[in-house]
Amino acid sequence: MTLGTSPQAPGLVRRRVAAGATAALLGLAVAFGSGMGTPASADAATFSGIILGVGANEAQRTVTWYSSADNAQQVQLAPTAKLVNGEFPADALTFDAAGAANIASSGGFNRHATISNLQEQTAYSYRVGSDGNWSSTYSFKTQDFEGDYDFLFFGDPQIGSSGDVPKDQAGWQDTLDVALAANPDSELLVSGGDQVETAGTESQWNAFLAPDKLRQYPWVATIGNHDVGSKAYEQHFTIPNNDRSGPLYSNGNPNGNSSGGNYWFIYKDTLFIDINSNSYATSQGGGGDAAHVAYVTDVINQHGSEAKWKVLVFHHAIYSPASHAKDSDAKVRRVDFPTAFSNLGVDLVLQGHDHAYSRSYLIKNSQKANPDEQPGAAEVYPGPGGVLYVTSNSASGSKYYDITKPDSSASSGAGNGADPLNPNSYWYNSVQNQEHVRTYVKVGVRKDKLVVENIRSGTCAAPNAAVERGLSCTNTPEGQPVGSLVDKVTIHPYNGDGQALQVSVPNAAPGEFGWTIDGYNGLVDLGTAVDHDGNFFEATGQINPIVVSDNRRSLAPWSISASVSDFKDAAKTFSGAYLGWTPRVLEDGAGAFASGAVASAYDDHGTGLSVSRGLGWANQGHPKGVAKLGADLALKIPGSVEKGGYRATLTITALSS
Ligand SMILES: [Fe+2]
């Protein structure tokens, strides 16, 4: 069980009240602790293109494959520890597959099944087929279902785009091998789209699906412009919470020959939303960007509170550095999306399509959020509405686009103007890179930050199809070897977002009575809770201090109080009454006194901080000045509370007369 504290970064949130009450909210966090199968006989079904996919949550996976025969098939699953000499045990689980005939150009049939109720920290083996006719056996492992984790993001493998499928496949295979050798515990492989060059060409799909890593780690598919023109994409990938309604297809027709649709899933406190950016204008026949904004809004309204992070994925980068930066469709999305994403509290947007790496400045409502953010800043602090956009370079080496120059258009909105701090770069980008070497993006999801790294998985040397076929290459293996970083940035999100730092600021003369939270954001970390022989868990911490200033002539009394919500982790919850505190005056002034201590309900069967409790106060006639109030928090909860990453909201109220 861990409780999270975010760094105390610069920046104060200022509130003032002349009279009456204001409330602000502090977040509290606590966490607890193409494989080819082997047919049994010559006329039995053969299996190809087996791929492991992400499920709706961390306890699910999907498996998708092609079959030569149209019979009933299953996924068979068992913990690897139960296999004896490679034989599945008698009590192996089976999951029935669904599927249909493939489109004519694919031939054969597709099958898919969802594996559910996986246990954490378990190695599993699986195979597909039917009794007596199974594929080869593959394996994957689950990890802890709570807490920190890493995922990897891969741009445009686009197998076939160099003109040499085997070379593209070799680079793709090598990036997966290099990335997962360096990061074997990564939990998801996220696609930036354009898996293949030609949507309906199965030989390219076979090459894309060839690496065995795609049967060991779940693939999070994203549709690109090169995948959209065929049903092969939908046949090869099974997607959780899939919305294949007409408006989410570029031509508005899910029953035509193209692929499409949007989906979402929650994986360990991250809400991922993956959208079909091929559809961007209603003139194409679908719902365009408006349908995507409505979809993302809906999903976040319904499920945003079940996760701590919101990550969007789509193919067509809106803040990219190279050949597609000035595309007319990119400019449309660059107008349609950013304000909505800012308002919805999106933390990170992952994109592909431009085959060059970029990391944006924090963008708020279509503008650089902070004009002073420096190029290449290692730490960024999005205030409310700040969103970071990443564009990935090629993961396979099949194609690279060179960085392009800004023009004289605007340095905001749809413009492609220059960055005043770095005139060769677009206004929206903090980092742009193109060396003509393969890279991938690693995202470290931590309780209080996201760490984004762009990492080289190749050098100029083969496998590097585009370079092998004549493109120049500027990388030096001595200075920029495999595994070295192109870029690294740590995002320290603003935990007190629109909900967690609500305050009403009245139209009163400023400076009479005011108070601030003395910290960058609202999240208070209670550290790791300690288990006391299974009887109870205990965790402690301190609230971010409250600075009170009062220079009113009236010398009127004031008080600050607070209450806490229930602690929640998705469906799991425990009462805020288990939180108690001991208020303290940290810096004397303004006549401040600390209010009395409140015990956890675990100790006194009372209501703890679940009802409003005083933090500090001053009497009528108190001296003018500034005080700093703090409180030691003491959480004590029953041993029966389930493991999880819990958060609660502390609502702070100021009263003055
Ligand atoms: Fe693309």
Coordinates of C-alpha atoms in Angstrom, one line a residue, residues 78-327:
A78 CA -3.2 -22.3 -18.1
P79 CA -0.6 -21.0 -15.7
T80 CA 2.8 -21.9 -17.2
A81 CA 3.7 -23.6 -13.9
K82 CA 1.0 -26.2 -14.5
L83 CA 2.3 -27.3 -17.8
V84 CA 4.2 -30.6 -17.7
N85 CA 6.5 -31.3 -20.6
G86 CA 4.7 -28.7 -22.6
E87 CA 1.3 -30.4 -22.0
F88 CA -1.6 -28.4 -20.8
P89 CA -3.2 -29.6 -17.6
A90 CA -6.6 -31.2 -17.6
D91 CA -8.1 -28.2 -15.8
A92 CA -6.8 -25.7 -18.4
L93 CA -9.3 -22.9 -19.1
T94 CA -10.8 -22.5 -22.5
F95 CA -12.3 -19.3 -24.0
D96 CA -14.6 -19.7 -27.0
A97 CA -13.6 -17.7 -30.0
A98 CA -15.9 -15.7 -32.3
G99 CA -15.1 -14.7 -35.8
A100 CA -16.2 -14.7 -39.4
A101 CA -15.0 -15.3 -42.9
N102 CA -12.2 -12.9 -44.0
I103 CA -12.7 -10.5 -46.9
A104 CA -11.8 -12.0 -50.3
S105 CA -8.3 -10.5 -50.5
S106 CA -7.4 -12.0 -47.1
G107 CA -8.9 -15.4 -47.6
G108 CA -9.6 -17.8 -44.8
F109 CA -11.3 -16.9 -41.5
N110 CA -10.6 -14.8 -38.5
R111 CA -11.1 -15.8 -34.9
H112 CA -10.7 -13.9 -31.6
A113 CA -11.4 -14.5 -27.9
T114 CA -11.1 -12.5 -24.7
I115 CA -9.3 -14.0 -21.8
S116 CA -10.5 -12.7 -18.5
N117 CA -10.0 -13.1 -14.8
L118 CA -6.3 -13.3 -15.0
Q119 CA -4.4 -13.3 -11.7
E120 CA -1.6 -10.8 -11.1
Q121 CA 2.1 -11.8 -11.0
T122 CA 1.4 -15.0 -13.0
A123 CA 3.1 -16.5 -16.1
Y124 CA 0.5 -18.0 -18.5
S125 CA 0.7 -20.3 -21.5
Y126 CA -1.9 -20.3 -24.3
R127 CA -2.6 -21.8 -27.7
V128 CA -5.5 -21.5 -30.1
G129 CA -7.4 -24.1 -32.1
S130 CA -9.6 -26.9 -31.1
D131 CA -9.3 -30.3 -29.4
G132 CA -6.6 -32.3 -31.1
N133 CA -5.5 -29.4 -33.4
W134 CA -3.8 -26.7 -31.5
S135 CA -1.3 -24.0 -32.5
S136 CA 2.1 -23.7 -31.0
T137 CA 2.1 -22.6 -27.4
Y138 CA 2.9 -19.0 -26.5
S139 CA 3.2 -17.3 -23.1
F140 CA 2.8 -14.0 -21.4
K141 CA 2.9 -12.8 -17.8
T142 CA 0.9 -10.5 -15.7
Q143 CA 2.4 -8.2 -13.2
D144 CA 1.1 -6.4 -10.2
F145 CA -2.4 -5.0 -10.9
E146 CA -1.6 -1.8 -9.0
G147 CA 1.1 0.7 -9.0
D148 CA 3.8 2.0 -11.2
Y149 CA 4.4 0.5 -14.7
D150 CA 6.0 1.2 -18.1
F151 CA 4.5 0.9 -21.5
L152 CA 6.2 1.3 -24.9
F153 CA 4.9 3.3 -27.9
F154 CA 5.9 2.5 -31.5
G155 CA 5.5 4.8 -34.5
D156 CA 4.6 3.7 -38.0
P157 CA 6.2 0.3 -38.6
Q158 CA 4.4 0.6 -42.0
I159 CA 5.8 -2.7 -43.2
G160 CA 6.4 -2.4 -47.0
S161 CA 6.8 1.3 -47.3
S162 CA 10.6 1.1 -48.1
G163 CA 9.7 -1.2 -51.0
D164 CA 11.4 -4.1 -49.3
V165 CA 9.2 -6.1 -46.9
P166 CA 11.9 -8.4 -45.5
K167 CA 14.1 -5.4 -44.6
D168 CA 11.1 -3.5 -43.0
Q169 CA 10.3 -6.7 -41.1
A170 CA 13.9 -7.0 -39.9
G171 CA 13.9 -3.5 -38.5
W172 CA 10.6 -4.0 -36.8
Q173 CA 11.7 -7.2 -35.3
D174 CA 14.9 -5.7 -34.1
T175 CA 13.1 -2.7 -32.5
L176 CA 10.8 -5.0 -30.6
D177 CA 13.7 -7.2 -29.5
V178 CA 15.9 -4.3 -28.4
A179 CA 13.1 -2.5 -26.6
L180 CA 11.9 -5.5 -24.7
A181 CA 15.4 -6.7 -23.9
A182 CA 16.0 -3.3 -22.3
N183 CA 12.5 -3.1 -20.8
P184 CA 11.3 -6.7 -20.2
D185 CA 8.7 -5.7 -17.7
S186 CA 7.0 -3.2 -19.9
E187 CA 3.3 -4.1 -19.8
L188 CA 1.8 -2.7 -23.1
L189 CA 3.0 -2.2 -26.6
V190 CA 1.1 0.8 -27.9
S191 CA 0.8 1.5 -31.6
G192 CA 1.1 4.8 -33.3
G193 CA -0.7 3.5 -36.4
D194 CA 0.3 2.4 -39.9
Q195 CA 1.1 -1.1 -39.1
V196 CA 1.5 -1.8 -42.8
E197 CA 2.0 0.1 -46.1
T198 CA -1.0 -1.3 -47.9
A199 CA -4.1 -2.0 -45.9
G200 CA -5.3 -5.1 -47.7
T201 CA -1.9 -6.8 -48.4
E202 CA -1.7 -9.9 -46.2
S203 CA 2.0 -10.5 -46.9
Q204 CA 2.7 -7.2 -45.2
W205 CA 0.5 -8.1 -42.3
N206 CA 2.3 -11.4 -42.0
A207 CA 5.6 -9.6 -41.8
F208 CA 4.2 -7.2 -39.2
L209 CA 2.9 -10.1 -37.1
A210 CA 6.0 -12.2 -37.4
P211 CA 7.8 -11.1 -34.2
D212 CA 7.0 -13.4 -31.4
K213 CA 7.0 -10.5 -29.0
L214 CA 3.5 -9.7 -30.3
R215 CA 2.4 -13.0 -28.8
Q216 CA 4.0 -12.2 -25.4
Y217 CA 3.1 -8.6 -24.8
P218 CA -0.3 -7.1 -25.5
W219 CA -0.5 -4.9 -28.6
V220 CA -2.7 -1.8 -28.3
A221 CA -3.7 -1.3 -32.0
T222 CA -4.1 2.2 -33.5
I223 CA -5.4 2.7 -37.0
G224 CA -3.4 4.8 -39.5
N225 CA -4.1 6.1 -42.9
H226 CA -2.3 3.1 -44.4
D227 CA -4.4 0.6 -42.4
V228 CA -7.8 2.1 -43.1
G229 CA -8.6 1.0 -46.6
S230 CA -9.4 -2.6 -45.9
K231 CA -11.1 -4.8 -43.3
A232 CA -7.8 -6.5 -42.7
Y233 CA -7.1 -4.2 -39.7
E234 CA -10.3 -5.2 -38.0
Q235 CA -9.7 -8.8 -38.8
H236 CA -6.3 -8.8 -37.2
F237 CA -7.0 -6.9 -34.1
T238 CA -9.5 -7.4 -31.4
I239 CA -10.3 -4.3 -29.4
P240 CA -11.9 -3.8 -26.0
N241 CA -14.9 -1.5 -25.6
N242 CA -14.9 -1.1 -29.4
D243 CA -17.3 1.5 -30.8
R244 CA -17.7 0.8 -34.5
S245 CA -20.5 3.3 -35.1
G246 CA -20.8 5.1 -38.4
P247 CA -19.6 8.5 -37.2
L248 CA -16.3 7.0 -36.2
Y249 CA -15.5 5.8 -39.8
S250 CA -14.2 8.4 -42.2
N251 CA -16.9 7.4 -44.8
G252 CA -19.5 6.9 -42.1
N253 CA -20.0 3.3 -43.1
P254 CA -18.8 0.5 -40.8
N255 CA -20.1 -2.1 -43.3
G256 CA -18.0 -0.9 -46.2
N257 CA -14.5 -2.0 -47.1
S258 CA -12.6 0.2 -44.7
S259 CA -11.7 -0.2 -41.0
G260 CA -12.4 2.3 -38.2
G261 CA -13.9 2.9 -34.8
N262 CA -12.7 4.2 -31.5
Y263 CA -12.1 2.4 -28.2
W264 CA -10.9 2.9 -24.7
F265 CA -9.7 0.8 -21.8
I266 CA -8.3 1.2 -18.3
Y267 CA -5.0 -0.3 -17.5
K268 CA -3.7 0.2 -14.0
D269 CA -5.0 3.6 -13.3
T270 CA -4.5 4.9 -16.9
L271 CA -7.5 5.6 -19.1
F272 CA -6.4 5.0 -22.7
I273 CA -8.6 6.4 -25.4
D274 CA -7.7 5.4 -29.0
I275 CA -9.4 7.2 -31.9
N276 CA -9.6 6.8 -35.6
S277 CA -8.1 10.0 -36.8
N278 CA -8.6 9.1 -40.5
S279 CA -12.0 10.6 -39.9
Y280 CA -11.6 14.3 -39.4
A281 CA -14.2 16.1 -41.5
T282 CA -17.9 15.5 -42.0
S283 CA -17.4 16.1 -45.7
Q284 CA -15.7 12.6 -45.8
G285 CA -19.1 11.1 -44.8
G286 CA -18.4 10.3 -41.2
G287 CA -18.7 12.4 -38.0
G288 CA -15.3 13.9 -38.3
D289 CA -13.5 15.5 -35.4
A290 CA -16.7 16.6 -33.8
A291 CA -17.6 12.9 -33.3
H292 CA -14.2 12.2 -31.8
V293 CA -14.5 15.1 -29.4
A294 CA -17.9 13.9 -28.4
Y295 CA -16.6 10.4 -27.9
V296 CA -13.6 11.4 -25.8
T297 CA -15.8 13.7 -23.7
D298 CA -18.2 10.9 -23.1
V299 CA -15.6 8.4 -22.2
I300 CA -13.8 10.8 -19.8
N301 CA -17.1 11.8 -18.2
Q302 CA -18.0 8.2 -17.6
H303 CA -14.7 6.7 -16.8
G304 CA -12.2 9.5 -16.1
S305 CA -12.7 9.2 -12.3
E306 CA -11.8 5.5 -12.5
A307 CA -8.2 6.3 -13.5
K308 CA -5.5 8.7 -12.4
W309 CA -4.1 9.3 -15.9
K310 CA -5.7 10.1 -19.3
V311 CA -3.7 9.1 -22.3
L312 CA -5.0 9.7 -25.9
V313 CA -3.6 7.8 -28.9
F314 CA -4.3 8.5 -32.5
H315 CA -2.3 8.4 -35.7
H316 CA -2.3 11.8 -37.4
A317 CA 0.0 14.0 -35.3
I318 CA -1.3 17.5 -34.8
Y319 CA 2.0 19.0 -33.5
S320 CA 4.6 17.3 -35.7
P321 CA 7.9 18.4 -37.0
A322 CA 8.3 17.0 -40.5
S323 CA 6.6 16.4 -43.9
H324 CA 3.1 16.3 -42.5
A325 CA 3.4 19.3 -40.2
K326 CA 1.7 21.7 -42.7
D327 CA -0.9 19.3 -44.1

